[in-house]
Short mmCIF file of C-alpha atoms in Angstrom, two decimals:
data_model
loop_
_atom_site.label_atom_id
_atom_site.label_comp_id
_atom_site.label_asym_id
_atom_site.label_seq_id
_atom_site.Cartn_x
_atom_site.Cartn_y
_atom_site.Cartn_z
CA MET A 1 28.71 33.28 -46.19
CA ARG A 2 29.43 31.75 -42.79
CA VAL A 3 30.30 34.05 -39.89
CA VAL A 4 33.18 33.42 -37.47
CA CYS A 5 33.42 35.68 -34.42
CA SER A 6 36.97 36.33 -33.21
CA ILE A 7 37.24 37.35 -29.54
CA ALA A 8 40.78 38.65 -29.09
CA GLY A 9 43.10 41.60 -28.59
CA SER A 10 44.02 44.26 -31.12
CA ASP A 11 47.51 44.49 -32.65
CA SER A 12 48.32 48.01 -33.83
CA SER A 13 50.82 46.65 -36.37
CA ALA A 14 48.10 44.32 -37.73
CA GLY A 15 50.29 41.23 -37.89
CA ALA A 16 48.63 39.30 -35.06
CA GLY A 17 45.50 39.48 -32.91
CA ILE A 18 42.15 40.65 -34.22
CA GLN A 19 43.70 42.06 -37.38
CA ALA A 20 45.38 38.77 -38.28
CA ASP A 21 42.13 36.95 -37.51
CA LEU A 22 40.19 39.23 -39.86
CA LYS A 23 42.61 38.57 -42.69
CA SER A 24 42.94 34.83 -42.12
CA ILE A 25 39.21 34.18 -41.78
CA THR A 26 38.54 36.21 -44.93
CA ALA A 27 41.31 34.48 -46.90
CA ASN A 28 39.84 31.11 -45.95
CA GLY A 29 36.37 31.90 -47.20
CA ALA A 30 34.33 33.02 -44.18
CA TYR A 31 33.15 36.36 -42.79
CA ALA A 32 34.92 37.71 -39.70
CA ALA A 33 33.07 39.49 -36.92
CA THR A 34 35.13 40.76 -34.00
CA VAL A 35 35.02 41.33 -30.26
CA ILE A 36 38.04 43.24 -28.98
CA THR A 37 39.19 42.30 -25.47
CA ALA A 38 42.31 44.47 -25.23
CA VAL A 39 44.24 47.13 -27.08
CA THR A 40 47.98 46.72 -27.52
CA ALA A 41 50.67 49.07 -28.74
CA GLN A 42 52.98 46.88 -30.76
CA ASN A 43 54.99 46.66 -33.92
CA THR A 44 57.51 44.32 -35.52
CA LEU A 45 59.98 45.08 -32.72
CA GLY A 46 57.71 43.97 -29.89
CA VAL A 47 54.82 44.91 -27.62
CA GLN A 48 55.17 48.29 -25.96
CA GLY A 49 51.97 48.16 -23.91
CA ALA A 50 48.64 46.37 -23.39
CA TRP A 51 45.37 47.57 -21.88
CA PRO A 52 42.29 45.38 -21.30
CA LEU A 53 38.89 46.75 -22.24
CA PRO A 54 36.18 47.04 -19.58
CA LEU A 55 34.21 43.83 -19.13
CA ASP A 56 30.96 45.61 -19.95
CA ALA A 57 32.40 46.77 -23.27
CA VAL A 58 33.33 43.20 -24.17
CA ARG A 59 29.95 41.87 -23.03
CA GLN A 60 28.12 44.43 -25.19
CA GLN A 61 30.26 43.64 -28.23
CA ILE A 62 29.38 39.97 -27.89
CA ALA A 63 25.70 40.81 -27.58
CA SER A 64 25.82 43.09 -30.63
CA VAL A 65 27.40 40.39 -32.78
CA PHE A 66 25.32 37.42 -31.65
CA GLU A 67 21.96 39.19 -31.56
CA ASP A 68 22.25 40.28 -35.18
CA LEU A 69 24.55 37.87 -37.03
CA ASP A 70 24.13 34.13 -37.48
CA VAL A 71 27.43 33.11 -35.92
CA ALA A 72 28.71 29.75 -37.17
CA GLY A 73 31.56 29.55 -34.66
CA VAL A 74 33.94 31.37 -32.32
CA LYS A 75 37.70 31.72 -32.20
CA THR A 76 39.32 33.14 -29.05
CA GLY A 77 42.76 34.68 -28.75
CA MET A 78 44.23 37.10 -26.22
CA LEU A 79 41.96 37.29 -23.16
CA GLY A 80 44.44 38.75 -20.71
CA GLY A 81 43.15 37.74 -17.30
CA SER A 82 40.82 35.58 -15.24
CA ASP A 83 37.88 38.00 -15.19
CA MET A 84 37.91 38.28 -18.98
CA ILE A 85 38.18 34.51 -19.40
CA GLU A 86 35.23 33.93 -17.08
CA LEU A 87 33.12 36.51 -18.93
CA VAL A 88 33.93 35.14 -22.38
CA ALA A 89 33.38 31.54 -21.28
CA SER A 90 30.03 32.44 -19.74
CA GLU A 91 28.87 34.28 -22.86
CA ILE A 92 30.00 31.49 -25.21
CA GLN A 93 28.22 28.89 -23.10
CA ARG A 94 25.04 30.96 -22.89
CA ARG A 95 24.93 31.59 -26.63
CA ARG A 96 25.72 27.98 -27.59
CA SER A 97 28.24 28.56 -30.34
CA PRO A 98 28.35 25.58 -32.75
CA PHE A 99 32.12 25.34 -32.29
CA VAL A 100 34.87 27.11 -30.36
CA VAL A 101 38.54 27.24 -31.40
CA VAL A 102 40.69 28.35 -28.46
CA ASP A 103 44.11 29.83 -29.16
CA PRO A 104 45.54 30.15 -25.62
CA VAL A 105 47.60 33.29 -26.20
CA MET A 106 50.01 33.70 -23.28
CA ILE A 107 53.10 35.55 -24.48
CA SER A 108 54.15 37.53 -27.54
CA LYS A 109 56.87 36.30 -29.87
CA THR A 110 59.19 38.91 -28.34
CA GLY A 111 58.43 37.84 -24.75
CA PHE A 112 55.76 40.31 -23.61
CA PRO A 113 53.22 38.60 -21.29
CA LEU A 114 49.69 38.62 -22.71
CA LEU A 115 48.03 36.42 -20.07
CA ALA A 116 48.20 37.05 -16.33
CA GLU A 117 50.19 34.43 -14.41
CA ASP A 118 47.18 33.32 -12.39
CA ALA A 119 44.88 33.06 -15.41
CA ALA A 120 46.14 29.79 -16.95
CA SER A 121 44.24 27.77 -14.34
CA THR A 122 41.09 29.79 -15.09
CA LEU A 123 41.48 29.04 -18.77
CA ARG A 124 41.78 25.34 -17.97
CA ARG A 125 38.68 25.35 -15.75
CA LYS A 126 36.39 27.67 -17.69
CA LEU A 127 37.34 27.64 -21.36
CA LEU A 128 38.80 24.19 -21.99
CA PRO A 129 35.47 22.39 -21.42
CA LEU A 130 33.92 24.59 -24.13
CA ALA A 131 36.71 24.08 -26.68
CA THR A 132 36.00 22.13 -29.83
CA LEU A 133 39.73 22.55 -30.41
CA ILE A 134 42.55 24.16 -28.45
CA THR A 135 45.69 25.11 -30.41
CA PRO A 136 48.64 25.66 -28.04
CA ASN A 137 52.22 25.92 -29.14
CA VAL A 138 54.80 23.94 -27.16
CA HIS A 139 55.33 26.66 -24.54
CA GLU A 140 51.59 27.17 -24.01
CA ALA A 141 51.00 23.41 -23.78
CA GLU A 142 53.73 23.20 -21.15
CA ALA A 143 52.11 25.98 -19.11
CA LEU A 144 48.69 24.34 -19.33
CA THR A 145 49.83 20.80 -18.49
CA GLY A 146 52.99 21.15 -16.43
CA LEU A 147 54.86 18.83 -18.80
CA SER A 148 58.21 19.40 -20.44
CA ILE A 149 57.66 18.99 -24.19
CA SER A 150 60.38 18.37 -26.75
CA THR A 151 59.26 15.37 -28.82
CA VAL A 152 56.17 14.22 -30.69
CA ASP A 153 55.44 11.73 -27.91
CA ASP A 154 55.60 14.56 -25.36
CA ALA A 155 53.21 16.61 -27.48
CA GLN A 156 50.81 13.68 -27.69
CA GLN A 157 50.87 13.27 -23.91
CA ALA A 158 50.16 16.98 -23.46
CA GLY A 159 47.28 16.77 -25.92
CA GLU A 160 45.84 13.82 -24.02
CA LEU A 161 45.96 15.80 -20.76
CA LEU A 162 44.20 18.75 -22.40
CA VAL A 163 41.45 16.46 -23.68
CA GLU A 164 41.14 14.87 -20.23
CA ALA A 165 40.74 18.41 -18.86
CA GLY A 166 37.71 18.97 -21.05
CA ALA A 167 38.70 19.98 -24.58
CA SER A 168 37.10 17.94 -27.35
CA ALA A 169 40.41 18.03 -29.23
CA ALA A 170 43.88 19.50 -28.82
CA LEU A 171 46.31 20.47 -31.57
CA VAL A 172 49.80 20.86 -30.09
CA LYS A 173 51.74 22.83 -32.67
CA GLY A 174 55.23 21.55 -33.40
CA GLY A 175 57.19 24.63 -34.36
CA HIS A 176 59.52 24.08 -31.39
CA LEU A 177 59.67 20.27 -31.33
CA LYS A 178 63.08 18.62 -31.54
CA GLY A 179 63.51 16.11 -34.32
CA ALA A 180 60.16 16.85 -35.96
CA PRO A 181 59.86 20.61 -36.40
CA ALA A 182 56.63 21.77 -38.05
CA THR A 183 54.84 18.53 -37.10
CA ASP A 184 51.57 19.26 -35.32
CA VAL A 185 49.92 16.65 -33.10
CA LEU A 186 46.13 16.37 -33.00
CA VAL A 187 44.64 14.45 -30.08
CA THR A 188 40.93 13.72 -29.82
CA THR A 189 38.98 11.54 -27.42
CA ASP A 190 39.60 8.47 -29.57
CA SER A 191 42.63 9.06 -31.81
CA THR A 192 45.92 10.83 -32.49
CA GLN A 193 46.90 12.22 -35.88
CA LEU A 194 50.15 13.83 -36.99
CA PHE A 195 50.28 16.74 -39.42
CA PRO A 196 53.86 16.88 -40.70
CA GLY A 197 54.89 20.06 -42.39
CA GLU A 198 57.72 21.85 -44.12
CA TRP A 199 60.12 23.68 -41.82
CA ILE A 200 60.65 27.14 -43.32
CA ASN A 201 63.56 29.05 -41.88
CA HIS A 202 61.99 32.48 -42.25
CA ARG A 203 62.33 35.43 -39.92
CA HIS A 204 58.94 36.99 -40.56
CA THR A 205 56.48 34.85 -38.59
CA HIS A 206 54.62 37.40 -36.46
CA GLY A 207 51.02 36.28 -35.87
CA THR A 208 51.44 32.69 -37.03
CA GLY A 209 49.41 31.19 -34.18
CA CYS A 210 46.51 33.61 -34.61
CA THR A 211 46.54 33.05 -38.35
CA TYR A 212 46.54 29.25 -38.08
CA ALA A 213 43.74 29.04 -35.50
CA SER A 214 41.59 31.50 -37.44
CA ALA A 215 42.07 29.58 -40.68
CA ILE A 216 40.95 26.40 -38.92
CA ALA A 217 37.88 28.22 -37.57
CA ALA A 218 36.96 29.52 -41.01
CA ARG A 219 37.29 26.04 -42.50
CA LEU A 220 35.13 24.53 -39.75
CA ALA A 221 32.50 27.21 -40.37
CA ARG A 222 32.43 26.20 -44.03
CA GLY A 223 31.59 22.63 -43.04
CA GLU A 224 34.94 20.88 -43.19
CA VAL A 225 35.52 18.13 -40.64
CA LEU A 226 38.24 18.74 -38.08
CA HIS A 227 41.18 16.91 -39.68
CA GLU A 228 40.33 18.38 -43.08
CA ALA A 229 40.09 21.90 -41.67
CA ILE A 230 43.45 21.53 -39.93
CA GLY A 231 45.16 20.11 -43.00
CA ASN A 232 43.90 22.88 -45.29
CA ALA A 233 44.69 25.56 -42.70
CA LYS A 234 48.21 24.19 -42.30
CA GLU A 235 48.80 24.40 -46.04
CA TYR A 236 47.53 27.99 -45.98
CA VAL A 237 49.68 29.12 -43.04
CA THR A 238 52.76 27.38 -44.47
CA GLU A 239 52.51 29.49 -47.61
CA ALA A 240 51.76 32.59 -45.52
CA ILE A 241 55.02 31.98 -43.63
CA ARG A 242 56.90 31.37 -46.87
CA GLY A 243 55.70 34.75 -48.10
CA GLY A 244 56.39 36.55 -44.80
CA LEU A 245 56.49 40.31 -45.26
CA ASP A 246 59.70 42.26 -44.73
CA ILE A 247 58.11 45.37 -43.26
CA GLY A 248 59.31 47.28 -40.24
CA HIS A 249 62.63 46.74 -38.49
CA GLY A 250 61.91 43.51 -36.62
CA VAL A 251 59.88 40.32 -37.05
CA GLY A 252 57.41 41.00 -39.84
CA PRO A 253 53.99 39.37 -40.29
CA THR A 254 53.03 36.41 -42.40
CA ASP A 255 51.43 37.22 -45.75
CA HIS A 256 47.74 36.46 -45.24
CA PHE A 257 46.91 37.11 -48.88
CA TRP A 258 49.89 35.36 -50.46
CA MET A 259 47.64 33.81 -53.07
CA THR A 260 46.92 37.20 -54.63
CA ARG A 261 50.62 37.82 -55.25
CA ARG A 262 51.50 34.57 -57.03
CA ASP A 263 51.07 33.51 -60.62
#
C-alpha cells in the first residue's frame, strides 16, 4: 500500500479539502496521510470562515508523518498564505518527496478567498520548482501567469509559462474553456497533450479540483506514468461528478465512492 500525504485545509462539510483528498486517494488505491494547514467552517452554501493553524503545528504534523510512514508522494491544497507556503516548500524539499502534485487552491467555488493576495508570487517562487505537476483551473492559471485564458491555445501558453517558472509539468484544467469545455491541457518540458472529456451539466461539483489532483497523486504513487495517471484520474472524477450528491441546500460534493453504488 503506497502512502500519499495530503497537505491542505479541512472542510467541515467534507466535500473538498483534506476530507475530499482522503476519499479520493483511498478510492484510487493508495493510503492517505494528512497534514492540516487550516480549519474552515463551510458547507454546501459556502465558506463561513477560515483559520490557519500555527506553523509549528503544521511542521510537527509533517515530521510525524514522514518520520514514521514511507511516503510515496505529496499532494498540496489550501496553504493560505506566504509563511505557510514557505514552510511547506522547505519541508518538502528537505524530505525529498518522490513526487509533488500542487493544487494551487486560491478561491472557493462560492467566491471565498483561500489564498492571501500576496501569496501567489510566493507559490510561484517556492512551490512551483518542487512541483512534479501543478493542476490549476483557468482562474488559478490566470492568477499565476497574468494571461487571459479562454481557449485551448491560451491554456497551453499558460502551461508553458508555468513550466518555464519551474514546474516539471502543468495541467491546466478546462472546465471554464470556451469551445472545448472539459478539455484539460498537459504541458511538460517537451510536449503538450490534450485530455478531452465529457461536459456534464451537473450542479453538485464541490471539491472537484481537490478530488482530481488527489486521484492523480494516488495513481502516481501506484507507479503509473504521468499521462496514464491523469487519464485514469479524469475518468474517475468524471464519474464522481456524474454522481454528484444532492445533500445540503447548495452545491453538493462529488461522489467519491460512486463505484460502490453502481451495478
